[in-house]
Coordinates of C-alpha atoms in Angstrom, one line a residue:
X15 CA 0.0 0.0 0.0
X16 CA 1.5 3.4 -0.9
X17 CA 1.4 5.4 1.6
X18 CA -1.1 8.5 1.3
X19 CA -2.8 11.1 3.4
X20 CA -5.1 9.8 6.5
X21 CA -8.2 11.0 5.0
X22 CA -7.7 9.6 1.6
X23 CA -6.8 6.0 3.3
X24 CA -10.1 6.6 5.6
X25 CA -12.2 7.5 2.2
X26 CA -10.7 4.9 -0.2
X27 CA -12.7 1.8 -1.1
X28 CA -10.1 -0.9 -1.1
X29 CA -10.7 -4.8 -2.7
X30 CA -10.4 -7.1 0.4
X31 CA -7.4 -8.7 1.0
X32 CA -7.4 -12.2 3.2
X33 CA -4.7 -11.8 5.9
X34 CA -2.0 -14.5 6.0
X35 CA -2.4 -18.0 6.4
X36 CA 0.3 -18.1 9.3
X37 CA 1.0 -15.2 12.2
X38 CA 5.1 -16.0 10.5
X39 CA 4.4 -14.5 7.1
X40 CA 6.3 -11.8 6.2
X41 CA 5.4 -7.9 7.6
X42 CA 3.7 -6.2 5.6
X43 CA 1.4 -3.2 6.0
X44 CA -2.9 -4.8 5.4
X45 CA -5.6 -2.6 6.9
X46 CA -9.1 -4.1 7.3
X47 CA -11.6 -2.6 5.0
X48 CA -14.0 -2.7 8.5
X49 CA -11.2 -0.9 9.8
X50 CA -11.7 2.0 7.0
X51 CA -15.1 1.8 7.5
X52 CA -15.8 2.1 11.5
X53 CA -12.8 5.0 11.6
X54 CA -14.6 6.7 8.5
X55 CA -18.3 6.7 9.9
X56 CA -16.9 7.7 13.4
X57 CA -15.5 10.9 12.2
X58 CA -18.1 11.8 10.4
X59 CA -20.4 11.1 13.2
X60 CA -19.5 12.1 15.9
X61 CA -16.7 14.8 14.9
X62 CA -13.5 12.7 16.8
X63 CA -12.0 9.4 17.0
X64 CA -14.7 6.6 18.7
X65 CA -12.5 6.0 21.5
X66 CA -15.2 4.9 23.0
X67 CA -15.7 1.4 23.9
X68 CA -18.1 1.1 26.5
X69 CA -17.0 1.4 29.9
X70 CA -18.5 -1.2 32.4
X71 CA -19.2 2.1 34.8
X72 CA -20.7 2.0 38.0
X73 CA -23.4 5.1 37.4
X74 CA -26.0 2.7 35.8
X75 CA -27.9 0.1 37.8
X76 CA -29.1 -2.2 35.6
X77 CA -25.9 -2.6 33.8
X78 CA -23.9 -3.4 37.2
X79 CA -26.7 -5.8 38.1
X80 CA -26.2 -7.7 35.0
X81 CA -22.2 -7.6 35.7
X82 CA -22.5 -8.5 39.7
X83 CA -23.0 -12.6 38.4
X84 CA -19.3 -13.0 37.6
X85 CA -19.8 -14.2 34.6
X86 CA -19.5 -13.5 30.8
X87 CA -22.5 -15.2 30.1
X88 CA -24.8 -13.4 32.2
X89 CA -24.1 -9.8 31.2
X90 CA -24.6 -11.1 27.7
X91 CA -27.6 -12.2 28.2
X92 CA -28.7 -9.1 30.1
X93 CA -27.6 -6.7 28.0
X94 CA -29.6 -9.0 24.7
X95 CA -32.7 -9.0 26.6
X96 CA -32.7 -4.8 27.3
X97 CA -31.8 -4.3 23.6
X98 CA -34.8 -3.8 21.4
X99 CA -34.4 -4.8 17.7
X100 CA -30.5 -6.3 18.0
X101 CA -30.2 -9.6 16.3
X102 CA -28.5 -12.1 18.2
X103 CA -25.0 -13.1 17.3
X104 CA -23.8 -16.1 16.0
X105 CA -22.7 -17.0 19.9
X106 CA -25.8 -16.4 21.3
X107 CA -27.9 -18.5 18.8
X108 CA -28.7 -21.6 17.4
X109 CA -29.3 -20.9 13.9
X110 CA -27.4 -20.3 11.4
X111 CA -27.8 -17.1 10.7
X112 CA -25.6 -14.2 12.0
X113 CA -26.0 -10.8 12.3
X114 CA -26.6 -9.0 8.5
X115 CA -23.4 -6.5 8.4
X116 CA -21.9 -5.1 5.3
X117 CA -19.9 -2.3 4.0
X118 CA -20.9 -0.3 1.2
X119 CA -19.2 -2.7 -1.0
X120 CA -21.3 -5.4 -2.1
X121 CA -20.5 -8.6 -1.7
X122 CA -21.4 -12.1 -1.0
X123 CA -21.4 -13.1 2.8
X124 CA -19.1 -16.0 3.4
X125 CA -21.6 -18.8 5.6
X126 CA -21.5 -17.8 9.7
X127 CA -21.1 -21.8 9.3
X128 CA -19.9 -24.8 7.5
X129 CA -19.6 -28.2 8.0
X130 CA -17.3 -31.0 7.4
X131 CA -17.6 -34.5 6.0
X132 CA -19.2 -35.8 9.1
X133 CA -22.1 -33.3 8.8
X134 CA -20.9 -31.8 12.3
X135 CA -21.4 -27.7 12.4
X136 CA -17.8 -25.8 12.5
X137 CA -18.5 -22.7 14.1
X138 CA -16.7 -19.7 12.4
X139 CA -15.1 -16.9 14.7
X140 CA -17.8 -14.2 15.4
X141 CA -14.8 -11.7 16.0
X142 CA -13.3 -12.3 12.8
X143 CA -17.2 -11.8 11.1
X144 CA -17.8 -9.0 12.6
X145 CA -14.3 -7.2 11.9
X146 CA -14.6 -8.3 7.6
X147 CA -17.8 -7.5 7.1
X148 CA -17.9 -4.4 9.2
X149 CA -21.4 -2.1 10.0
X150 CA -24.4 -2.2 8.1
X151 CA -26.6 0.5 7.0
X152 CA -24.5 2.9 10.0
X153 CA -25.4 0.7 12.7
X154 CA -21.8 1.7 14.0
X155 CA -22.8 2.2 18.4
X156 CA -24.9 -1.7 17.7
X157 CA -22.1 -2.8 15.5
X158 CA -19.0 -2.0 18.2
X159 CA -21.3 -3.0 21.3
X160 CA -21.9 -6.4 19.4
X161 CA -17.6 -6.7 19.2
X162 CA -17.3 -5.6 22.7
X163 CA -19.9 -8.8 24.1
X164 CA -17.9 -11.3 22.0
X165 CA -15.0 -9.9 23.2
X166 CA -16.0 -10.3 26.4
X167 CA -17.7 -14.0 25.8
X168 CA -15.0 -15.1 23.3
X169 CA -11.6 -15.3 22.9
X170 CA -9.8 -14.0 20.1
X171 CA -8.7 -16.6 17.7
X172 CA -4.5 -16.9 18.3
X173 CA -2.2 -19.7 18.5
X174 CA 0.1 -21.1 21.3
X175 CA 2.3 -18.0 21.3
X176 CA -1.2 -15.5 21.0
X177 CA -0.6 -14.3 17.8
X178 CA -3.6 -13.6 16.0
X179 CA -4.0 -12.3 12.5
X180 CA -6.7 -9.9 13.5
X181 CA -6.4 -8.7 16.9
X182 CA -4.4 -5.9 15.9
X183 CA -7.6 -4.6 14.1
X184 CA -9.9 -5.1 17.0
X185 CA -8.2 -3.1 19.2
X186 CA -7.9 -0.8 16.3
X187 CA -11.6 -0.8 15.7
X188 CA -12.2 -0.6 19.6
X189 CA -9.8 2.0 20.2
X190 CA -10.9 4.2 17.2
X191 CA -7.9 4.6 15.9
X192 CA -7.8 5.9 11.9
X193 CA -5.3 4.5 9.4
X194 CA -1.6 6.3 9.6
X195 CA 0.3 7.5 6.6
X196 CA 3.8 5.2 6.6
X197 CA 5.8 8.4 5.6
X198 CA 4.5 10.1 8.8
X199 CA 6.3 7.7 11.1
X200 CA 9.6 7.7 8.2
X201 CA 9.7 10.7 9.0
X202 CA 9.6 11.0 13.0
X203 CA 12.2 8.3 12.5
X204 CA 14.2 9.7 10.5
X205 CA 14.9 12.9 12.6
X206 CA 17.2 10.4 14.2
X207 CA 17.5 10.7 18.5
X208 CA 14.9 12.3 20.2
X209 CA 15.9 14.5 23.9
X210 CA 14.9 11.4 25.6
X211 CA 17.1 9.4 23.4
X212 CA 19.8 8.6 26.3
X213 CA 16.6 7.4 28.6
X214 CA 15.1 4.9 26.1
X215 CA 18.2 3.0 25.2
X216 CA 18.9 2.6 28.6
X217 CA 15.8 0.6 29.3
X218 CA 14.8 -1.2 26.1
X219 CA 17.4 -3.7 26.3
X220 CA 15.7 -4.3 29.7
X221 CA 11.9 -5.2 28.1
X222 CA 10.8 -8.6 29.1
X223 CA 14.0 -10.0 28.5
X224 CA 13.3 -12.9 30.1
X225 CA 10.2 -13.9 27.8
X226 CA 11.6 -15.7 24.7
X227 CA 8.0 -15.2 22.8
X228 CA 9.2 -11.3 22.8
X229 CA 12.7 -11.9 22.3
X230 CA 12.3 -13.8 19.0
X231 CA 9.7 -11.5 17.9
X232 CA 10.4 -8.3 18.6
X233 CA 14.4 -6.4 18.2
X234 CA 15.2 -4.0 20.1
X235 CA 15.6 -1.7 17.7
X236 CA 12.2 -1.4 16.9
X237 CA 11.5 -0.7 20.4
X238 CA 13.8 2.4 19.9
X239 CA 12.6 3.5 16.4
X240 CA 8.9 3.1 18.0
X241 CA 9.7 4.8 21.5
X242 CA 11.9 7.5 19.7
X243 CA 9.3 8.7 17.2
X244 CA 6.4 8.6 19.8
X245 CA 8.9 11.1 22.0
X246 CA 9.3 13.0 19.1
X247 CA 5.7 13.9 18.2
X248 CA 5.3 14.5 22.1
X249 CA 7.9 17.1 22.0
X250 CA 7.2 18.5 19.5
X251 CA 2.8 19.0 20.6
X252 CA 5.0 20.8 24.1
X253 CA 7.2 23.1 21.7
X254 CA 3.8 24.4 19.6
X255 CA 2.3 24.6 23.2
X256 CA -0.4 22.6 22.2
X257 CA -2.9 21.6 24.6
X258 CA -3.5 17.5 24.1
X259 CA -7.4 17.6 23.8
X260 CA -9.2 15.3 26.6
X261 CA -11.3 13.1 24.6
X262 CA -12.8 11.2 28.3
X263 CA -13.0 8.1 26.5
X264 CA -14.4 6.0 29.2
X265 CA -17.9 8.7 29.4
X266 CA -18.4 7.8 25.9
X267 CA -18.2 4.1 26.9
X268 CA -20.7 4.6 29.5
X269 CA -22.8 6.3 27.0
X270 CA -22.3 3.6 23.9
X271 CA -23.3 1.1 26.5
X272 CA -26.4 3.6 28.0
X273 CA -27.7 3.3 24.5
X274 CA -26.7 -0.3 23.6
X275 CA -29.4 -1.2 26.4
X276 CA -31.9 1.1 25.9
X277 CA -31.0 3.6 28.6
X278 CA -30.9 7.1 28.1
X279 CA -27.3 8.9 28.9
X280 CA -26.3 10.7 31.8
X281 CA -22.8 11.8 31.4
X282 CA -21.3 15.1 33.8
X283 CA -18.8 16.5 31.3
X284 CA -16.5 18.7 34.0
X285 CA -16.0 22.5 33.0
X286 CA -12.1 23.2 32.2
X287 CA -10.1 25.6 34.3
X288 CA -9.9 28.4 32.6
X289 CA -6.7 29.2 34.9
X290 CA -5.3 26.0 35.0
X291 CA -2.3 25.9 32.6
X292 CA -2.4 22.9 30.8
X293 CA -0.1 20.0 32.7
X294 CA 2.6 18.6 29.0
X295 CA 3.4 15.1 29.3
X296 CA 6.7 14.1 29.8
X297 CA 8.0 12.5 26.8
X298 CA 9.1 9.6 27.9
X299 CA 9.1 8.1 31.0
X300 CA 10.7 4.7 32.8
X301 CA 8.4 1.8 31.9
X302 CA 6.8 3.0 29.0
X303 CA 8.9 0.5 27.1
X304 CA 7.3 -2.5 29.1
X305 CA 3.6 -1.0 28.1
X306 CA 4.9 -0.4 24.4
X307 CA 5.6 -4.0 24.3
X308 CA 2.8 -5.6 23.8
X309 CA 1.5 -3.4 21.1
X310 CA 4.8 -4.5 19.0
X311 CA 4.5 -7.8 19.7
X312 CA 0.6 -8.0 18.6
X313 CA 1.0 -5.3 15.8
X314 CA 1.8 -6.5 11.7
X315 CA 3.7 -3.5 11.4
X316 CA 5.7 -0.6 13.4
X317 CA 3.3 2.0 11.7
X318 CA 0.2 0.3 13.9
X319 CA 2.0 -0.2 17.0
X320 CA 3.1 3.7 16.9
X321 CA -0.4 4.5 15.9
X322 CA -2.0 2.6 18.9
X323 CA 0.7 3.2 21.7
X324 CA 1.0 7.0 20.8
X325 CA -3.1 7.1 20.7
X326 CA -3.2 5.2 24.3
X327 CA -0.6 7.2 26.1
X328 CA -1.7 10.8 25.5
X329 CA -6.1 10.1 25.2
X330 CA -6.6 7.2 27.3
X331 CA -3.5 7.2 30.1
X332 CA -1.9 10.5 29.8
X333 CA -1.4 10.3 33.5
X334 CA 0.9 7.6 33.3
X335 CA 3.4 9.2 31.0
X336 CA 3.5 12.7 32.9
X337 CA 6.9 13.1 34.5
X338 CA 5.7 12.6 38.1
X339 CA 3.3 9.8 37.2
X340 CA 0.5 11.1 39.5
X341 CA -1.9 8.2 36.9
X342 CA 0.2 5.6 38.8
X343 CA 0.1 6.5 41.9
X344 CA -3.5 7.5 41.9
X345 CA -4.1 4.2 40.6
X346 CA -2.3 2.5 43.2
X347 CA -4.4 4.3 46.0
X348 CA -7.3 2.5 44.5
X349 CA -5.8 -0.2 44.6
X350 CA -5.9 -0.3 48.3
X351 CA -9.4 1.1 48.2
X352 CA -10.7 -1.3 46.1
X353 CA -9.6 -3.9 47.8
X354 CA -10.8 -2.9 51.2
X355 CA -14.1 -3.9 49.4
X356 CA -13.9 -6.3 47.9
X357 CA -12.0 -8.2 50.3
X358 CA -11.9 -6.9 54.1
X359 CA -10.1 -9.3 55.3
X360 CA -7.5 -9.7 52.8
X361 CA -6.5 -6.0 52.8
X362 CA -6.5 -5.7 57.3
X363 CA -4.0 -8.6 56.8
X364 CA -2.0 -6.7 54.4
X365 CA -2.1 -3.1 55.9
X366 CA -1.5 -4.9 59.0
X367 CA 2.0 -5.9 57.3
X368 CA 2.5 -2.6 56.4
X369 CA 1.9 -3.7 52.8
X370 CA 0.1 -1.3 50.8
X371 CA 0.1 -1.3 46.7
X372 CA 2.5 1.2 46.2
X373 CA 4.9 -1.8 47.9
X374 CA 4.3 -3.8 44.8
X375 CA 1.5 -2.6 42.3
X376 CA 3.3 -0.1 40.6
X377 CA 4.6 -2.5 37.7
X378 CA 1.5 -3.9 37.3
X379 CA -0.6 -0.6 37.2
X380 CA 1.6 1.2 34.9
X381 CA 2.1 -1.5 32.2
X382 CA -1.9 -2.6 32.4
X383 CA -0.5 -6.2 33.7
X384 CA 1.9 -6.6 30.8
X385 CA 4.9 -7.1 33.4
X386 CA 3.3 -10.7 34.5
X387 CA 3.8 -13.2 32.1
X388 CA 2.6 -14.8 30.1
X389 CA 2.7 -12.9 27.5
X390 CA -0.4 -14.6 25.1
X391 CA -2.3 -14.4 28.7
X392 CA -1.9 -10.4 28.9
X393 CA -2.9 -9.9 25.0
X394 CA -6.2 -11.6 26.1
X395 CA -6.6 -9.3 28.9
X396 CA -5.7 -6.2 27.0
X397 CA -8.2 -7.5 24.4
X398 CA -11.4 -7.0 27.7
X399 CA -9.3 -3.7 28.4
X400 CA -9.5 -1.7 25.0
X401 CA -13.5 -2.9 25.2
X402 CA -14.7 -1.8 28.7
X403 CA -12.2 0.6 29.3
X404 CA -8.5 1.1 30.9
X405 CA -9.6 2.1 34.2
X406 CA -10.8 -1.8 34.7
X407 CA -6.9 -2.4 35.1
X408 CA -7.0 -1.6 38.9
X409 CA -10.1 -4.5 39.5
X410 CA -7.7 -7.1 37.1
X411 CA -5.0 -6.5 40.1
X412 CA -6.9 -6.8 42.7
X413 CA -8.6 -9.8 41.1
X414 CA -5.4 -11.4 41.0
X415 CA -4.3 -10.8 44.9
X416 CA -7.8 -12.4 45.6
X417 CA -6.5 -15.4 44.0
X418 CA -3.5 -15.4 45.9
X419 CA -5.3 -14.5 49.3
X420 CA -4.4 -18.1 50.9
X421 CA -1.3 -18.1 50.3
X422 CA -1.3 -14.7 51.1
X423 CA -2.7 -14.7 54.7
X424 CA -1.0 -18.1 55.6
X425 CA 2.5 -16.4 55.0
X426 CA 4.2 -14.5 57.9
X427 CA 5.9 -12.4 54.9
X428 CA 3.5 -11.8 52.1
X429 CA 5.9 -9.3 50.5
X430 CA 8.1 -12.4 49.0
X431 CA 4.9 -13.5 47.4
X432 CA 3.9 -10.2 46.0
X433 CA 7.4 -9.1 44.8
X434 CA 6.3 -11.5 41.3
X435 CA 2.8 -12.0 40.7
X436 CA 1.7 -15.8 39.8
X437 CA 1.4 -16.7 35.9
X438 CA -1.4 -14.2 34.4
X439 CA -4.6 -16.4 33.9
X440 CA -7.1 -13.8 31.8
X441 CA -10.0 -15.9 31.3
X442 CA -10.2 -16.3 35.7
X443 CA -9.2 -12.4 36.2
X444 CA -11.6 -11.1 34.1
X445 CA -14.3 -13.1 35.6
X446 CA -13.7 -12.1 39.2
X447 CA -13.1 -8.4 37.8
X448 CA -16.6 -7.9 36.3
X449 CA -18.1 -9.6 39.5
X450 CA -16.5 -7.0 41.4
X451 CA -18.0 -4.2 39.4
X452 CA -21.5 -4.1 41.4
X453 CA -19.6 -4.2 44.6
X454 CA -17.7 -0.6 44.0
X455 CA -19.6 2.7 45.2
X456 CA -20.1 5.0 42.7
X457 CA -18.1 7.7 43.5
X458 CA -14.9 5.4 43.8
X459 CA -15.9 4.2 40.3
X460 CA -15.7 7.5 38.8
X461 CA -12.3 7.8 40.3
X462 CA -11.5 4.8 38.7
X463 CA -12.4 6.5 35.7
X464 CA -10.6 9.4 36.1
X465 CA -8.0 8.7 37.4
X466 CA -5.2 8.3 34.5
X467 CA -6.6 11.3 32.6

């Protein structure tokens, strides 16, 4: 693909091109025609990128009711019941048929399913359906609510290393993230080392050296290129003195979802300072290279790993990045509140120890849980936290210390057992973290929200 202008790649009707037959075939740049389509309509929607997956937040009853069962299945099922009109996916039915979704290409709809020589069904991925064929007729908000229930009910299709050859696109699609020109990052590249040059090559040699699914994947000096250019386009927004817009993607969750089940909106936008001078992120930080992993490691090219990381760290955790890191260590705070609820006992213990999160959280709150391997474990957990929001990062830790908690409160030392979290299990922490949901108060919700903005 030649690179062009974003607009003219948004606009451009594309033939459809089948990815790869194996995750090992060579890099090459292949955007989704979906992808195209679900970045095009949200622009001309709504005016700005659909960041906008919908938040699983606390402000809305029935929602949190449907979440408070613990599992997948049950907030499916709640959320089909309160939607008037939505055909049920391929998941949720028996028949054949699956939801009708087409772009404004015609074309003939490959069978939701086929069968082999035995006669037996084989059930085709919903995921990768939904992603192909894209909306139909506009039905974008129904279109990205159905992706975020099989995301949450499904997991995405990957081999034993998680590499999957469209995941990239669904966080993508879920993220709202348009298609980037290659000669835009050529170019941040090309201006060679950044101010925080020094910085980054002394911790990219560092990035999950120990996992040898990133190792053999991922050099380090894409890291750099990757880390270098998204330092670059940071400095230069601080040199124009340009204010990073705040796009409070999880409120437009919590409204995509308000509508998904028939519910009308209530979302309290907060008036600006007009005094406040804006606060620039730094740009670049120490363990932005462990987040910026994983996005390498999933993406098919460097261009869509820039495009996502640089999207995540200044619209959905700016706090993180900011050269005191007050995101973190807000996030760590709630940590400890979070788990005063959820688990009493389990946090007296703790506090009692003089063990709070800040003790050994931090890793895990600033890379979203990409420092506990293994690695195709935390791209399935990352896949439930581009749908329902960031923020649900600080329920994913606590999920996993209430997993420990017997080991935990039978040991006289619990820090050795909390310096190095147990092996990630994603499909058991994401259970136990929408349970949870119904048992936060609302107002520490919405500083769950908030608090990395």
């Amino acid at each position: 693909m030649s690179p062009n202008s974003s607009s003219s790649l948004v606009n451009t009707k594309l033939p459809f091109v089948p990815p790869p037959a194996s995750p090992q075939s060579p890099r090459r740049l292949r955007k989704y025609q979906s992808h195209q389509s679900l970045t095009s309509t949200s622009y001309s929607s709504f005016g700005q990128p659909l960041s906008s997956a919908v938040g699983l937040n606390g402000n809305n009853s029935r929602q949190r009711d449907a979440a408070s069962n613990g599992t997948t299945q049950d907030l499916q099922a709640e959320v089909t019941i309160r939607t008037r009109g939505r055909a049920r996916s391929n998941s949720e039915s028996g028949s054949s048929n699956v939801v009708s979704l087409v772009t404004a290409t015609a074309k003939t709809r490959r069978p939701a399913r086929k069968t082999d020589s035995s006669g037996y069904f084989i059930k085709r991925s919903g995921l990768d359906a939904l992603l192909r064929d894209g909306p139909a007729d506009g039905r974008l908000l129904e279109t990205l609510q159905e992706l975020r229930l099989m995301v949450l009910s499904n997991r995405v299709d990957a081999d034993s290393d998680g590499m999957s050859t469209y995941r990239i696109y669904l966080w993508l699609a879920l993220l709202g993230v348009p298609p980037l020109p290659t000669d835009e990052y050529l170019e941040l590249v090309h201006r060679g080392r950044s101010p925080a040059y020094t910085k980054i090559r002394n911790d990219t040699f560092r990035t999950l050296a120990t996992d040898p699914l990133f190792k053999r994947r991922v050099t380090e000096a894409s890291l750099i290129r990757l880390l270098n250019a998204v330092a670059w386009k940071l400095h230069d927004a601080q040199q124009q003195n340009v204010k990073q817009p705040s796009s409070r993607p999880s409120s437009r969750r919590k409204e995509l979802l308000e509508l998904a089940i028939d519910s009308p909106p209530t979302i309290k936008e907060e008036p600006e300072s007009e005094s406040a001078p804006p606060i620039k992120p730094a740009i670049y930080v120490q363990g932005m290279n462990v987040l910026c992993a994983p996005f390498l490691y999933a993406a098919r090219s460097e261009v869509e790993a820039f495009a996502l990381f640089h999207y995540f760290v200044t619209k959905e955790c700016p706090g993180y990045v900011r050269g005191a890191m007050d995101g973190v260590h807000k996030g760590l705070r709630l940590v400890d509140r979070c788990l005063e609820i959820v688990d009493p006992k389990l946090a007296t213990y703790l506090f009692s120890k003089g063990m709070n999160a800040e003790l050994y959280a931090f890793p895990s709150v600033l890379t979203l849980c990409a420092c506990t391997p293994p690695l195709p474990e935390v791209l399935h957990l990352w896949d439930f936290l581009f749908a329902y929001g960031p923020h649900l990062n600080i329920l994913c830790i606590v999920a996993q210390l209430n997993r420990m908690r017997d080991a935990i409160l039978q040991s006289e030392s619990p820090n050795k057992l909390l310096r190095s979290f147990p092996p990630l299990e994603a499909d058991k922490v994401i259970s136990l973290t929408v349970s949870f949901v119904r048992k936060i108060p609302d107002d520490l919700y919405d500083d769950l929200v908030d608090h990395a903005k």
